PDB file of C-alpha atoms in Angstrom:
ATOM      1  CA  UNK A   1     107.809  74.198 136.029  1.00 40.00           C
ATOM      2  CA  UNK A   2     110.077  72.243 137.839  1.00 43.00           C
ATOM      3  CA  UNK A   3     110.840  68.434 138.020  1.00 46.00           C
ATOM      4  CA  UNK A   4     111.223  67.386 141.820  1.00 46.00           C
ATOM      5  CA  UNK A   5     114.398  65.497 141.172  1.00 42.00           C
ATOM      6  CA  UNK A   6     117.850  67.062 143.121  1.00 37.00           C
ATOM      7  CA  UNK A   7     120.536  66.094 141.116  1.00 31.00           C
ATOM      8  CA  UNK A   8     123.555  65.377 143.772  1.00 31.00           C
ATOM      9  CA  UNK A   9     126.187  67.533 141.731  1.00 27.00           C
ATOM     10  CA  UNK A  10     124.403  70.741 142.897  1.00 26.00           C
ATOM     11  CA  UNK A  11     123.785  70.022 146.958  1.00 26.00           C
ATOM     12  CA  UNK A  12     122.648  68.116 148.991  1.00 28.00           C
ATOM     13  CA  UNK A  13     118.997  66.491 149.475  1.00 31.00           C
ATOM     14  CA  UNK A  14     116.903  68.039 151.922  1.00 33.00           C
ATOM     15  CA  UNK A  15     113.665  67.215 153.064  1.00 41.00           C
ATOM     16  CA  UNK A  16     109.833  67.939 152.636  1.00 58.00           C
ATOM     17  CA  UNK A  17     108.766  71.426 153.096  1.00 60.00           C
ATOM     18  CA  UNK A  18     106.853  72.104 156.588  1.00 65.00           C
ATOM     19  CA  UNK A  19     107.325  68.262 157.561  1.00 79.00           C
ATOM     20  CA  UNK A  20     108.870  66.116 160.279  1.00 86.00           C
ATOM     21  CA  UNK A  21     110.553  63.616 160.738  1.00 90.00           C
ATOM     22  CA  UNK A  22     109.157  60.002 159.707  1.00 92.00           C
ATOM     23  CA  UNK A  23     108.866  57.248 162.611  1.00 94.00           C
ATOM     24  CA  UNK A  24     111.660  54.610 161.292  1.00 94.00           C
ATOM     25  CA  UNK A  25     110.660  52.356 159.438  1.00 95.00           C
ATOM     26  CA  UNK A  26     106.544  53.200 159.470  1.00 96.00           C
ATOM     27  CA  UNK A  27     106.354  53.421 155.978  1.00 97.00           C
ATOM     28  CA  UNK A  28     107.730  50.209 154.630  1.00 98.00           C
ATOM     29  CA  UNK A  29     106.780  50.553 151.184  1.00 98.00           C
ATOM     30  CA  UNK A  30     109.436  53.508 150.799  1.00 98.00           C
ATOM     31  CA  UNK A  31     111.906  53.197 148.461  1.00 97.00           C
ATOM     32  CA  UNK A  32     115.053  55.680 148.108  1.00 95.00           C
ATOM     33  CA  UNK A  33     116.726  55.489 144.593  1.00 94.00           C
ATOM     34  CA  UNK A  34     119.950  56.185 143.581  1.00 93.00           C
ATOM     35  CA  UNK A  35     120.103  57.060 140.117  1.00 93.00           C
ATOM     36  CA  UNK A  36     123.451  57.390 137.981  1.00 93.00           C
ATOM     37  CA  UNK A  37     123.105  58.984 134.632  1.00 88.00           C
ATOM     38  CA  UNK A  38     126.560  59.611 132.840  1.00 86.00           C
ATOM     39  CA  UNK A  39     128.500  61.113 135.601  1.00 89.00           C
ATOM     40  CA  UNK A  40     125.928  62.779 137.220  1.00 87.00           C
ATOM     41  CA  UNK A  41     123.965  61.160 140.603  1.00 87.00           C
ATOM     42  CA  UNK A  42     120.832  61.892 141.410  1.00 86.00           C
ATOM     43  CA  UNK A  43     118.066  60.603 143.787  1.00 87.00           C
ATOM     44  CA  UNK A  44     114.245  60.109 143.770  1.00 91.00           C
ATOM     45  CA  UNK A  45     111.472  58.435 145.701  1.00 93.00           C
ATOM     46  CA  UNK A  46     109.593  55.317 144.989  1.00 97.00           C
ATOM     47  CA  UNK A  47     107.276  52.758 146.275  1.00 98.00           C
ATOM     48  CA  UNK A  48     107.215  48.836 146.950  1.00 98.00           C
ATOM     49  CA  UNK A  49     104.342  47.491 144.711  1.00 98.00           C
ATOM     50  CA  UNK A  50     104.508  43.947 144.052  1.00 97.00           C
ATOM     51  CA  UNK A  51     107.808  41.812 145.374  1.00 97.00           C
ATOM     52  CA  UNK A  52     109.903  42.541 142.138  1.00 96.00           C
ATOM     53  CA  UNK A  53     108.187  46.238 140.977  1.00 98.00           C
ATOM     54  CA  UNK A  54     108.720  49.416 142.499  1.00 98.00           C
ATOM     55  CA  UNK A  55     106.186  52.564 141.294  1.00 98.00           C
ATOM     56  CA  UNK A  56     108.059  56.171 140.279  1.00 98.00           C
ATOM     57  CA  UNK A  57     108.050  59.258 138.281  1.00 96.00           C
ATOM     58  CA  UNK A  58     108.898  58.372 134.845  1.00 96.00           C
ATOM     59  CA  UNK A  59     111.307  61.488 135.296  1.00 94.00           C
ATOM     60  CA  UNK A  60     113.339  59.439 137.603  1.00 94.00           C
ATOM     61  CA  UNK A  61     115.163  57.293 134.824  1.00 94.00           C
ATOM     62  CA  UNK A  62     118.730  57.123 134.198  1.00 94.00           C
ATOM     63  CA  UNK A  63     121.280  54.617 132.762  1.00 95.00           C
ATOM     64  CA  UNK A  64     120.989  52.840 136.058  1.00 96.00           C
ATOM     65  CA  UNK A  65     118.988  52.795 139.259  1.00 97.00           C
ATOM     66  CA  UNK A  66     119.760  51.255 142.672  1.00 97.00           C
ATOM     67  CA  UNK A  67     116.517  50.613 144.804  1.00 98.00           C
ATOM     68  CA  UNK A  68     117.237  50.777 148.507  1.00 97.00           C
ATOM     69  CA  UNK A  69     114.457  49.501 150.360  1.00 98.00           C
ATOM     70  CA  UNK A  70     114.108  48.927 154.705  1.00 98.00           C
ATOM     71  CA  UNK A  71     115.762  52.385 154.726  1.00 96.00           C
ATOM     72  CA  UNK A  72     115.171  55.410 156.983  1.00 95.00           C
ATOM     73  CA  UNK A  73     119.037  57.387 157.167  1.00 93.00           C
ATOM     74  CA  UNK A  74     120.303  57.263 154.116  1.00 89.00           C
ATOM     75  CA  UNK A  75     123.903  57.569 155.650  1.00 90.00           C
ATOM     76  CA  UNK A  76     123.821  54.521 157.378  1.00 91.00           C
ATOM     77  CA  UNK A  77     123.869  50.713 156.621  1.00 90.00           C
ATOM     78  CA  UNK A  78     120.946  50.009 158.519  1.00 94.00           C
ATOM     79  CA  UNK A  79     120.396  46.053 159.127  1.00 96.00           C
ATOM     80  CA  UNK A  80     117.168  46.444 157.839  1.00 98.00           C
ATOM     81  CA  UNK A  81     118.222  47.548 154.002  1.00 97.00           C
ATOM     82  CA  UNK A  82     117.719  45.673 151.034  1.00 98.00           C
ATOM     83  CA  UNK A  83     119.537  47.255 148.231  1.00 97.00           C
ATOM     84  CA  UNK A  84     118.723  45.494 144.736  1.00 98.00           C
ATOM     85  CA  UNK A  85     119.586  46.653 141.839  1.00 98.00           C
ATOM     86  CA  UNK A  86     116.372  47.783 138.706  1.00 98.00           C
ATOM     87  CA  UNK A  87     116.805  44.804 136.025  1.00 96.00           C
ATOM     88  CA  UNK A  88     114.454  47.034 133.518  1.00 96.00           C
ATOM     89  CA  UNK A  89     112.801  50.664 133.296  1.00 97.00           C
ATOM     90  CA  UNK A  90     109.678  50.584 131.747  1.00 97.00           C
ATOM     91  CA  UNK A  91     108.251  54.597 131.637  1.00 97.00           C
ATOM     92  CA  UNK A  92     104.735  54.986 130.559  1.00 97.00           C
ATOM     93  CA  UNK A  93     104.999  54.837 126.782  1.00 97.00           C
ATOM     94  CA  UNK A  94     103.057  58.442 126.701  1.00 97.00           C
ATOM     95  CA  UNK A  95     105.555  60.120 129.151  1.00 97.00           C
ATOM     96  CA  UNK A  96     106.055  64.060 128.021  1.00 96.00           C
ATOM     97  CA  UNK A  97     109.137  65.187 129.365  1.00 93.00           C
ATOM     98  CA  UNK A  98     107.762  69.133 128.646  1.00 94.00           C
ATOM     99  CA  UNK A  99     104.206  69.097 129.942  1.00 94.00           C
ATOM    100  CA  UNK A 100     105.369  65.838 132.344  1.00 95.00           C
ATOM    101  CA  UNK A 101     102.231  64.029 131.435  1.00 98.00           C
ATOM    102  CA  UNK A 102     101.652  60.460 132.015  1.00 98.00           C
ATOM    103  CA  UNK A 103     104.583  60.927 134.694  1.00 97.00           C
ATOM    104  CA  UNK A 104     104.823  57.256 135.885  1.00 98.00           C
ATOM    105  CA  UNK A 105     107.120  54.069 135.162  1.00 98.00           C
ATOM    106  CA  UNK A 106     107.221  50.993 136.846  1.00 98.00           C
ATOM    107  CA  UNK A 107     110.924  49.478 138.111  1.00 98.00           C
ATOM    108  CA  UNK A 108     111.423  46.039 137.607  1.00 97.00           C
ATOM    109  CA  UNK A 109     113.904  44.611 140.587  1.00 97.00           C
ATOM    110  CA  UNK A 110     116.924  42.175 139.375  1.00 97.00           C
ATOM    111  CA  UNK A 111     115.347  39.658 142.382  1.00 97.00           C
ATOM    112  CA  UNK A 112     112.569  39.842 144.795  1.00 97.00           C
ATOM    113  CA  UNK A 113     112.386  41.812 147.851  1.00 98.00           C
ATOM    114  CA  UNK A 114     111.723  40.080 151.166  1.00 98.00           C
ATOM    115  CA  UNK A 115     108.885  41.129 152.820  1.00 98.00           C
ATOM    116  CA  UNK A 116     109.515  41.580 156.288  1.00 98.00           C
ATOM    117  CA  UNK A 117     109.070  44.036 159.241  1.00 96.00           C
ATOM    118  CA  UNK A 118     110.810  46.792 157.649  1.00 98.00           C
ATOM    119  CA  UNK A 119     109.967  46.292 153.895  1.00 98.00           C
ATOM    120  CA  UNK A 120     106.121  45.820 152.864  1.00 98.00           C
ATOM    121  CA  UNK A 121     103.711  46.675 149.797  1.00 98.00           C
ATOM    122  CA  UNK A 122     101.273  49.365 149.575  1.00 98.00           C
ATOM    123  CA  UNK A 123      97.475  49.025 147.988  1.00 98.00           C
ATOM    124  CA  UNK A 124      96.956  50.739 144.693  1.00 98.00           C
ATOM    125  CA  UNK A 125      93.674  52.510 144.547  1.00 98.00           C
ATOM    126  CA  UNK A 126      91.003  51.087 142.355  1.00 97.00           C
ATOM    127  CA  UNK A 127      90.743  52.278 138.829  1.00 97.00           C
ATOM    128  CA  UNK A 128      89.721  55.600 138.084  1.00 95.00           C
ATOM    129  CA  UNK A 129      89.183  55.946 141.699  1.00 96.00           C
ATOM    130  CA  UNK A 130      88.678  60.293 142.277  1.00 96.00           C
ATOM    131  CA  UNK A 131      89.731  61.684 146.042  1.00 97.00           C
ATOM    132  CA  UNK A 132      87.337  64.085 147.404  1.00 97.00           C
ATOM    133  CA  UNK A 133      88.879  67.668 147.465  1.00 97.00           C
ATOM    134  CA  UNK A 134      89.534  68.331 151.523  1.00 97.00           C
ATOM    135  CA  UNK A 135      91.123  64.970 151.589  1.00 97.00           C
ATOM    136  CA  UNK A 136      93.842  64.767 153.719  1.00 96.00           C
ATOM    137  CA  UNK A 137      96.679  63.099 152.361  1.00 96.00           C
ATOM    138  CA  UNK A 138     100.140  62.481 153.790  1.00 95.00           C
ATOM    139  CA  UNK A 139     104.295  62.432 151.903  1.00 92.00           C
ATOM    140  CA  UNK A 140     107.186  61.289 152.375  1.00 91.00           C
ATOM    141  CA  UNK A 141     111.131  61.891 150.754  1.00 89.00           C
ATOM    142  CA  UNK A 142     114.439  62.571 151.029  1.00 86.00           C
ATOM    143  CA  UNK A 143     114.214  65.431 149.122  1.00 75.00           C
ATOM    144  CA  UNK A 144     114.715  69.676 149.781  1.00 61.00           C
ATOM    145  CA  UNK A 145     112.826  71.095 153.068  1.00 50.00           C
ATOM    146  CA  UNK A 146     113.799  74.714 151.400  1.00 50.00           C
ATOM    147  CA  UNK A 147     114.128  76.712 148.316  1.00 50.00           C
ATOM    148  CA  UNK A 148     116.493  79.061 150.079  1.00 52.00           C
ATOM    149  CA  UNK A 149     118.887  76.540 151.362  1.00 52.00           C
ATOM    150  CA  UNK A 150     120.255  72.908 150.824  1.00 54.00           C
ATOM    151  CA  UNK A 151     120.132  71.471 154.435  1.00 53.00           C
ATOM    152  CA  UNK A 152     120.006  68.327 154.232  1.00 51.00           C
ATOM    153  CA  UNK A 153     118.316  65.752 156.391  1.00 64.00           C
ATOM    154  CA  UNK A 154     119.584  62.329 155.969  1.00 84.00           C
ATOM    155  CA  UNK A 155     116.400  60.815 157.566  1.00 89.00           C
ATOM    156  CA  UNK A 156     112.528  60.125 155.549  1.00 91.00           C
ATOM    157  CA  UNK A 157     110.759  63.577 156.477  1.00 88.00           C
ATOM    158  CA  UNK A 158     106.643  63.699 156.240  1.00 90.00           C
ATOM    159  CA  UNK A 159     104.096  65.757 155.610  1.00 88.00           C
ATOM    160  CA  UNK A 160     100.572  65.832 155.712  1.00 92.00           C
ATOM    161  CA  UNK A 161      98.603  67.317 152.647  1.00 93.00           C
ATOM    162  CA  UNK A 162      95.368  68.728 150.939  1.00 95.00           C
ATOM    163  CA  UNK A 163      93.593  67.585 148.068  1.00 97.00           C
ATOM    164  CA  UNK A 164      92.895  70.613 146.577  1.00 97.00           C
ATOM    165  CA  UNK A 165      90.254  71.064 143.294  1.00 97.00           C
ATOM    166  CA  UNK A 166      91.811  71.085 139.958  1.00 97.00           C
ATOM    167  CA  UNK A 167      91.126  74.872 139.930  1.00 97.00           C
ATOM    168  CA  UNK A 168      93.689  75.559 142.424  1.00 96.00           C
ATOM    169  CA  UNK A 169      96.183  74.793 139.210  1.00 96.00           C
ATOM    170  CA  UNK A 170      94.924  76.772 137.063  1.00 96.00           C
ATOM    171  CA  UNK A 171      95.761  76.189 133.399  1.00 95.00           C
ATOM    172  CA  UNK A 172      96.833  79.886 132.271  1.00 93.00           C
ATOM    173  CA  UNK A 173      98.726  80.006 129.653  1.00 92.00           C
ATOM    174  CA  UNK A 174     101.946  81.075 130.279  1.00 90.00           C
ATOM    175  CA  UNK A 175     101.169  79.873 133.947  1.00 93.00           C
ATOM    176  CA  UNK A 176     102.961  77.202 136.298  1.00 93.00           C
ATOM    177  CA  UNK A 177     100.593  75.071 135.868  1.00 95.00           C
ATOM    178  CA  UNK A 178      99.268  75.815 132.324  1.00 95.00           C
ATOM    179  CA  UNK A 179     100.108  71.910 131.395  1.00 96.00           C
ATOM    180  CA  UNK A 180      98.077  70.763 134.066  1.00 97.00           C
ATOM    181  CA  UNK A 181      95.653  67.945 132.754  1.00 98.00           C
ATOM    182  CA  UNK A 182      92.924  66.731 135.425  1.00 97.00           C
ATOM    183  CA  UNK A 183      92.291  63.252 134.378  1.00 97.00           C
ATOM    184  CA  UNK A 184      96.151  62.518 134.987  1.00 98.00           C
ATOM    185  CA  UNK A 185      97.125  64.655 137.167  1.00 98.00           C
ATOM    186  CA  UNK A 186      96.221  65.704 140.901  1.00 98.00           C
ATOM    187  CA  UNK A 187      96.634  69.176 142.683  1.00 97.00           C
ATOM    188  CA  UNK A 188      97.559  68.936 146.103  1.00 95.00           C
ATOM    189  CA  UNK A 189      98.573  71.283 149.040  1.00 93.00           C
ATOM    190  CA  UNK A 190      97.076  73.903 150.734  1.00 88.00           C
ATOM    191  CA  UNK A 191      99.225  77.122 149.066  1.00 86.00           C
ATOM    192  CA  UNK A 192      97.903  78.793 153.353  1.00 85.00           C
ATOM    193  CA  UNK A 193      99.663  75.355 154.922  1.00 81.00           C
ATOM    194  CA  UNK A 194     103.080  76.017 153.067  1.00 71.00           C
ATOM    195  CA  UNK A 195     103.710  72.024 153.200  1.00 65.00           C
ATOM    196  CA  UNK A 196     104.660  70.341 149.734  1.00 64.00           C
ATOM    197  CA  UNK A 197     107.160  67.730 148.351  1.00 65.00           C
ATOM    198  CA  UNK A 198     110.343  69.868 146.622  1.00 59.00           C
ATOM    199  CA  UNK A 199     113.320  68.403 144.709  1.00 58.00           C
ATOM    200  CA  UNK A 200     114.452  64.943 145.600  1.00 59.00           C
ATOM    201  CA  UNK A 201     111.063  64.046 146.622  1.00 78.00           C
ATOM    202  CA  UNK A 202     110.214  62.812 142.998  1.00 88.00           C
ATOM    203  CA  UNK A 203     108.637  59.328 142.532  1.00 94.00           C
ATOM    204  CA  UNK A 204     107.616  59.034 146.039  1.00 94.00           C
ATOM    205  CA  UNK A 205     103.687  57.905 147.025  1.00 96.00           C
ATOM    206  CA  UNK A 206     100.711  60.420 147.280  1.00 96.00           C
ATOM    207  CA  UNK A 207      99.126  57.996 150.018  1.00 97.00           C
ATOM    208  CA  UNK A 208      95.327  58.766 150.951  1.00 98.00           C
ATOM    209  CA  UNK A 209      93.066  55.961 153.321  1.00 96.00           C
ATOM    210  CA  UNK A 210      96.220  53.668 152.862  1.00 96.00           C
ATOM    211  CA  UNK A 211      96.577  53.621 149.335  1.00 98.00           C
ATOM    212  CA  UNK A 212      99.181  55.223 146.711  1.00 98.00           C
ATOM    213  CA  UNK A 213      96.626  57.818 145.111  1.00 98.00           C
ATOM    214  CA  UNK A 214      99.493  60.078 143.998  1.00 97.00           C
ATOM    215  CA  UNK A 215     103.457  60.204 142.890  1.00 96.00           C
ATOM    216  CA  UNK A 216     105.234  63.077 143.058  1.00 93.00           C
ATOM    217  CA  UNK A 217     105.837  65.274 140.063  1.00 94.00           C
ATOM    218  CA  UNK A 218     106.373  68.197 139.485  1.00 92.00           C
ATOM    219  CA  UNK A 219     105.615  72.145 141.208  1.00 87.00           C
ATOM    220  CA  UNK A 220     106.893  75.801 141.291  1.00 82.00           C
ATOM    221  CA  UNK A 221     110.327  76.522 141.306  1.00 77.00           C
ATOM    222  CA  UNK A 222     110.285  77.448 144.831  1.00 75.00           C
ATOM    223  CA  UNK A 223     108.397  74.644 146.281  1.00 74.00           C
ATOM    224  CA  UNK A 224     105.306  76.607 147.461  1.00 82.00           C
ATOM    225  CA  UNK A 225     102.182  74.363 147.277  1.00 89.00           C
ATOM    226  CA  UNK A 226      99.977  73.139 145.505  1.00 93.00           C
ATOM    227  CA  UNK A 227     102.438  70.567 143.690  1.00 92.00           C
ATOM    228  CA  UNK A 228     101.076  68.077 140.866  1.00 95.00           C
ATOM    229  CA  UNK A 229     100.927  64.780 141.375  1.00 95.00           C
ATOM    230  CA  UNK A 230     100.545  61.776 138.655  1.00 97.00           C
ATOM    231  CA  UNK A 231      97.133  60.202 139.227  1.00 98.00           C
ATOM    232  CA  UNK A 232      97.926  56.912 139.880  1.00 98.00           C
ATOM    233  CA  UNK A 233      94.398  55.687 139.390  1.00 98.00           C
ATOM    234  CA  UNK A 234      94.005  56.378 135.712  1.00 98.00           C
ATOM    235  CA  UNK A 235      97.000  54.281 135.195  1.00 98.00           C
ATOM    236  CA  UNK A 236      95.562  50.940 136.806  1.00 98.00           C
ATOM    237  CA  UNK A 237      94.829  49.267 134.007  1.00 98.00           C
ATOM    238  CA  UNK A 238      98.535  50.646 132.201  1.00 97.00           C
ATOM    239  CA  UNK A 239     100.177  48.762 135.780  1.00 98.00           C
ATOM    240  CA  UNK A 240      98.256  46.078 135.981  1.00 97.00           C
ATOM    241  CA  UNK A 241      99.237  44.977 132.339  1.00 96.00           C
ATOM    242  CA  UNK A 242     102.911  45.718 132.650  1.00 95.00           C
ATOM    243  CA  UNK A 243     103.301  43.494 135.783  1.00 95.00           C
ATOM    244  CA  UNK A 244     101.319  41.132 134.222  1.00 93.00           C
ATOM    245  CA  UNK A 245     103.434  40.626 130.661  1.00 89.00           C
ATOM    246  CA  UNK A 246     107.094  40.839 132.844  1.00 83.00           C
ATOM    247  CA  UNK A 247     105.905  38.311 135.121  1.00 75.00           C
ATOM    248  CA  UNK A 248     107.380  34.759 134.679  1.00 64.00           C
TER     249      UNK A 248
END
């Protein structure tokens, strides 16, 4: 059981496993997040919501967090960033850092991003909204592309995805994915494919017919597929409600 957050001190991020590279700037909602925790850095995905509140993995907190948004290479100062820094962290108030259930928190953003070109929302699915198993899904992140090695791409890396039945994470005890709960979580990735999120991918969006079904969560050790995902649907009504008592 693994958390898919890279912490900098160790290597370098990579990239998703069996992806390629995004096309710049063709998934505008992305958001790259530098976290700083004491005196370690790390770095997770996350995803444009509203103009002021970016979606994540309530695993991705730290004592502060730097959204960069209109980004595709990390290493450069691209025209097109927007770097803002998160006025608030507010994790789901049932987040379990063992079993990493209820695996979500919303960002608030010290000001509001400008919507342009190169930085844009994504739908949330409706409430309790259930993706047929075959699905196919897509990723994105900055995160590992191997277990083996820490080669790092600098660039957004893709992937497409399966929904998979909750069977294919079977809740053995003493399993991976014994803490696997259905209603808010979602198994994805066909294990015969080989393509998954891995470490540094955290936080980024599960995204299915245009919508953010998913964020990343958590998988095996070695980043072999299926990885759990945080079923953004069951948490509509949590989102909705947060946005709703920070907004002015």
């Amino acid at each position: 059981l693994v958390p898919l957050l890279v912490l900098w001190v160790r290597c370098q991020p990579g990239e998703i496993i069996g992806g390629w590279e995004a096309t710049p700037h063709s998934r505008p909602y992305m958001a790259y997040l530098e976290i700083q925790d004491g005196v370690s850095t790390s770095l997770c995905g996350g995803f444009l919501v509203s103009e002021n509140f970016v979606l994540t993995a309530a695993h991705c907190n730290g004592n502060k967090i730097i959204v960069v948004l209109g980004v595709h290479d990390i290493t450069k100062q691209e025209q097109s960033q927007q770097v803002i820094p998160v006025r608030c962290q507010y994790p789901h108030q049932d987040y379990d850092k063992k079993s990493h259930n209820n695996d979500i928190m919303l960002l608030e953003l010290e000001r509001k991003a400008r919507l342009n070109g190169y930085v844009g929302l994504i739908p949330l699915p409706v409430a309790h909204q259930r993706m047929h198993p075959g699905t196919v899904c897509s990723i994105a992140g900055w995160g590992w592309t191997s277990a083996h090695n820490n080669l790092s791409s600098d660039t957004l890396r893709e992937a497409d995805v399966e929904v998979m039945q909750d069977a294919a994470c079977p809740r053995n005890p003493g399993g991976i994915y014994r803490n696997y709960n259905p209603s808010t979580m979602m198994c994805v990735g066909d294990p015969e494919k080989g393509k998954s999120s891995f470490k540094g991918d955290s936080g980024g969006p599960l995204v299915c017919q245009q919508t953010a079904q998913g964020i990343v969560s958590w998988g095996s050790k070695v980043g072999t597929p299926p990885a759990v995902y945080t079923r953004v649907s069951t948490f509509i009504p949590w989102i909705r409600k947060t946005m709703r008592m920070l907004q002015p």
